[in-house]
Amino acid sequence: MRKKIIAANWKMYKDLAEANDFFTFFIDKLPKTKAEVKIGTSYTNLWHAFETTRNYPIEIVAQNLHQEEKGAYTGEVSASMLKSIGIETVIIGHSERREYFGESDHILKQKVTTALKNNLNIIFCIGEKLSDRKANNHFDLVKSQLKNALFDLNKKDWKHIVLAYEPVWAIGTGETASPEQAQEMHLFIRNTIAGKYGNELAENVRILYGGSVKPDNAGTLFSQPDIDGGLVGGASLEVDSFIEIIKAV
Ligand code: 13P
């Protein structure tokens, strides 16, 4: 049985004071849940958020890392820097990184390699743009994202990988993939992994859905057989709506 994950991706929202406010109320209201709860916040908040939540069932995760171990890369943060403050998980391949920061499958593959080498777990994002879906190219596109960045991994590496299917057209738009559309793609992803690595491994990989997850659609999405939780943007910024989404598991 795959344990569900509810992960927040705060993106470039919340400074230290705002994050502190959130945690004050969130820790107080956090319900008992079967899900793993994770919060992805900016580099400047990571250490403090980690310290604030260390006695609670909340994992603080990073939103990015650099692919090189160290070097003259002004403004970048390495895997070992994340590890040194207690971070165990990093989001890689978010569509905003692909789109606005030119992160190709090739770079993402390097990031995955570096993260694994440093014993970090990964939430790896994949998902098609609206143009891909309209051209009926969405399955091929998602398959190529998987293949190009992840299919040289060994079976044992997959213990450290969680996938997040985030159709770009549903991110921040208020337009959610229907539970049927999401389930269809999640099953396709699982079958694609099974084709490469076998059924047992594929059955154990957790695949989150992301893209306008809200309290009112979370329950139906999470009850689909191949949806193992959510990666939540906008609705994770408010304590109450994020709590409602956690309760929907
Ligand atoms: P929204 O929930 O705001 O659509 O964002 C989804 C997302 O990009 C999470 O990584």
PDB file of C-alpha atoms in Angstrom, residues 7-11 63 91-98 123-130 132-133 138 141-142 145 162-173 175-177 181-182 185-186 189 207-213 227 229-234 236:
ATOM      1  CA  ALA A   7       3.244  18.405  -0.344  1.00  0.00           C
ATOM      2  CA  ALA A   8       3.101  22.177  -0.442  1.00  0.00           C
ATOM      3  CA  ASN A   9       5.110  24.062  -3.013  1.00  0.00           C
ATOM      4  CA  TRP A  10       5.211  27.643  -1.826  1.00  0.00           C
ATOM      5  CA  LYS A  11       7.229  28.761  -4.856  1.00  0.00           C
ATOM      6  CA  GLN A  63      12.485  23.583  -4.330  1.00  0.00           C
ATOM      7  CA  ILE A  91      11.833  19.151  -5.853  1.00  0.00           C
ATOM      8  CA  ILE A  92      13.412  18.795  -9.298  1.00  0.00           C
ATOM      9  CA  GLY A  93      11.985  19.551 -12.733  1.00  0.00           C
ATOM     10  CA  HIS A  94       9.094  21.817 -11.842  1.00  0.00           C
ATOM     11  CA  SER A  95       7.594  23.243 -15.032  1.00  0.00           C
ATOM     12  CA  GLU A  96       8.458  26.754 -13.861  1.00  0.00           C
ATOM     13  CA  ARG A  97      12.133  25.751 -13.674  1.00  0.00           C
ATOM     14  CA  ARG A  98      11.884  24.156 -17.108  1.00  0.00           C
ATOM     15  CA  ILE A 123      10.036  14.902  -6.001  1.00  0.00           C
ATOM     16  CA  PHE A 124      10.407  14.910  -9.779  1.00  0.00           C
ATOM     17  CA  CYS A 125       7.850  16.885 -11.778  1.00  0.00           C
ATOM     18  CA  ILE A 126       6.602  16.055 -15.237  1.00  0.00           C
ATOM     19  CA  GLY A 127       3.658  17.290 -17.260  1.00  0.00           C
ATOM     20  CA  GLU A 128       2.573  18.578 -20.633  1.00  0.00           C
ATOM     21  CA  LYS A 129       1.640  22.045 -21.875  1.00  0.00           C
ATOM     22  CA  LEU A 130      -1.773  22.799 -23.273  1.00  0.00           C
ATOM     23  CA  ASP A 132       0.864  19.169 -26.277  1.00  0.00           C
ATOM     24  CA  ARG A 133      -2.548  18.078 -25.056  1.00  0.00           C
ATOM     25  CA  HIS A 138       0.667  14.546 -24.052  1.00  0.00           C
ATOM     26  CA  LEU A 141       5.751  14.107 -24.064  1.00  0.00           C
ATOM     27  CA  VAL A 142       5.401  12.782 -20.524  1.00  0.00           C
ATOM     28  CA  GLN A 145      10.367  13.480 -19.830  1.00  0.00           C
ATOM     29  CA  VAL A 162       8.424  10.447  -5.991  1.00  0.00           C
ATOM     30  CA  LEU A 163       6.829  11.711  -9.198  1.00  0.00           C
ATOM     31  CA  ALA A 164       4.494  14.655  -9.528  1.00  0.00           C
ATOM     32  CA  TYR A 165       2.328  14.863 -12.629  1.00  0.00           C
ATOM     33  CA  GLU A 166       1.556  18.533 -13.111  1.00  0.00           C
ATOM     34  CA  PRO A 167      -0.151  19.435 -16.377  1.00  0.00           C
ATOM     35  CA  VAL A 168       1.164  22.931 -17.090  1.00  0.00           C
ATOM     36  CA  TRP A 169      -2.251  24.131 -18.219  1.00  0.00           C
ATOM     37  CA  ALA A 170      -3.665  23.378 -14.758  1.00  0.00           C
ATOM     38  CA  ILE A 171      -0.972  25.172 -12.724  1.00  0.00           C
ATOM     39  CA  GLY A 172      -2.161  28.386 -11.130  1.00  0.00           C
ATOM     40  CA  THR A 173      -5.019  28.619 -13.602  1.00  0.00           C
ATOM     41  CA  GLU A 175      -8.430  24.745 -14.156  1.00  0.00           C
ATOM     42  CA  THR A 176      -7.847  21.294 -12.695  1.00  0.00           C
ATOM     43  CA  ALA A 177      -7.390  18.155 -14.715  1.00  0.00           C
ATOM     44  CA  GLN A 181      -7.829  12.863 -17.017  1.00  0.00           C
ATOM     45  CA  ALA A 182      -5.437  12.773 -14.076  1.00  0.00           C
ATOM     46  CA  MET A 185      -2.144   9.924 -17.080  1.00  0.00           C
ATOM     47  CA  HIS A 186      -1.091   8.510 -13.713  1.00  0.00           C
ATOM     48  CA  ILE A 189       3.035   6.849 -16.081  1.00  0.00           C
ATOM     49  CA  ILE A 207       2.760   9.664  -8.190  1.00  0.00           C
ATOM     50  CA  LEU A 208       1.348  12.964  -6.946  1.00  0.00           C
ATOM     51  CA  TYR A 209      -1.018  15.175  -8.881  1.00  0.00           C
ATOM     52  CA  GLY A 210      -0.413  18.939  -9.048  1.00  0.00           C
ATOM     53  CA  GLY A 211      -2.338  21.731 -10.716  1.00  0.00           C
ATOM     54  CA  SER A 212      -5.043  23.760  -8.972  1.00  0.00           C
ATOM     55  CA  VAL A 213      -5.614  21.237  -6.193  1.00  0.00           C
ATOM     56  CA  ILE A 227      -3.066   9.218  -7.506  1.00  0.00           C
ATOM     57  CA  GLY A 229      -1.501  12.596  -3.106  1.00  0.00           C
ATOM     58  CA  GLY A 230      -0.851  16.121  -4.278  1.00  0.00           C
ATOM     59  CA  LEU A 231       1.725  18.807  -4.884  1.00  0.00           C
ATOM     60  CA  VAL A 232      -0.147  21.944  -3.978  1.00  0.00           C
ATOM     61  CA  GLY A 233       0.743  25.512  -4.934  1.00  0.00           C
ATOM     62  CA  GLY A 234      -1.705  28.346  -4.297  1.00  0.00           C
ATOM     63  CA  SER A 236      -1.000  25.587   0.349  1.00  0.00           C
TER      64      SER A 236
END
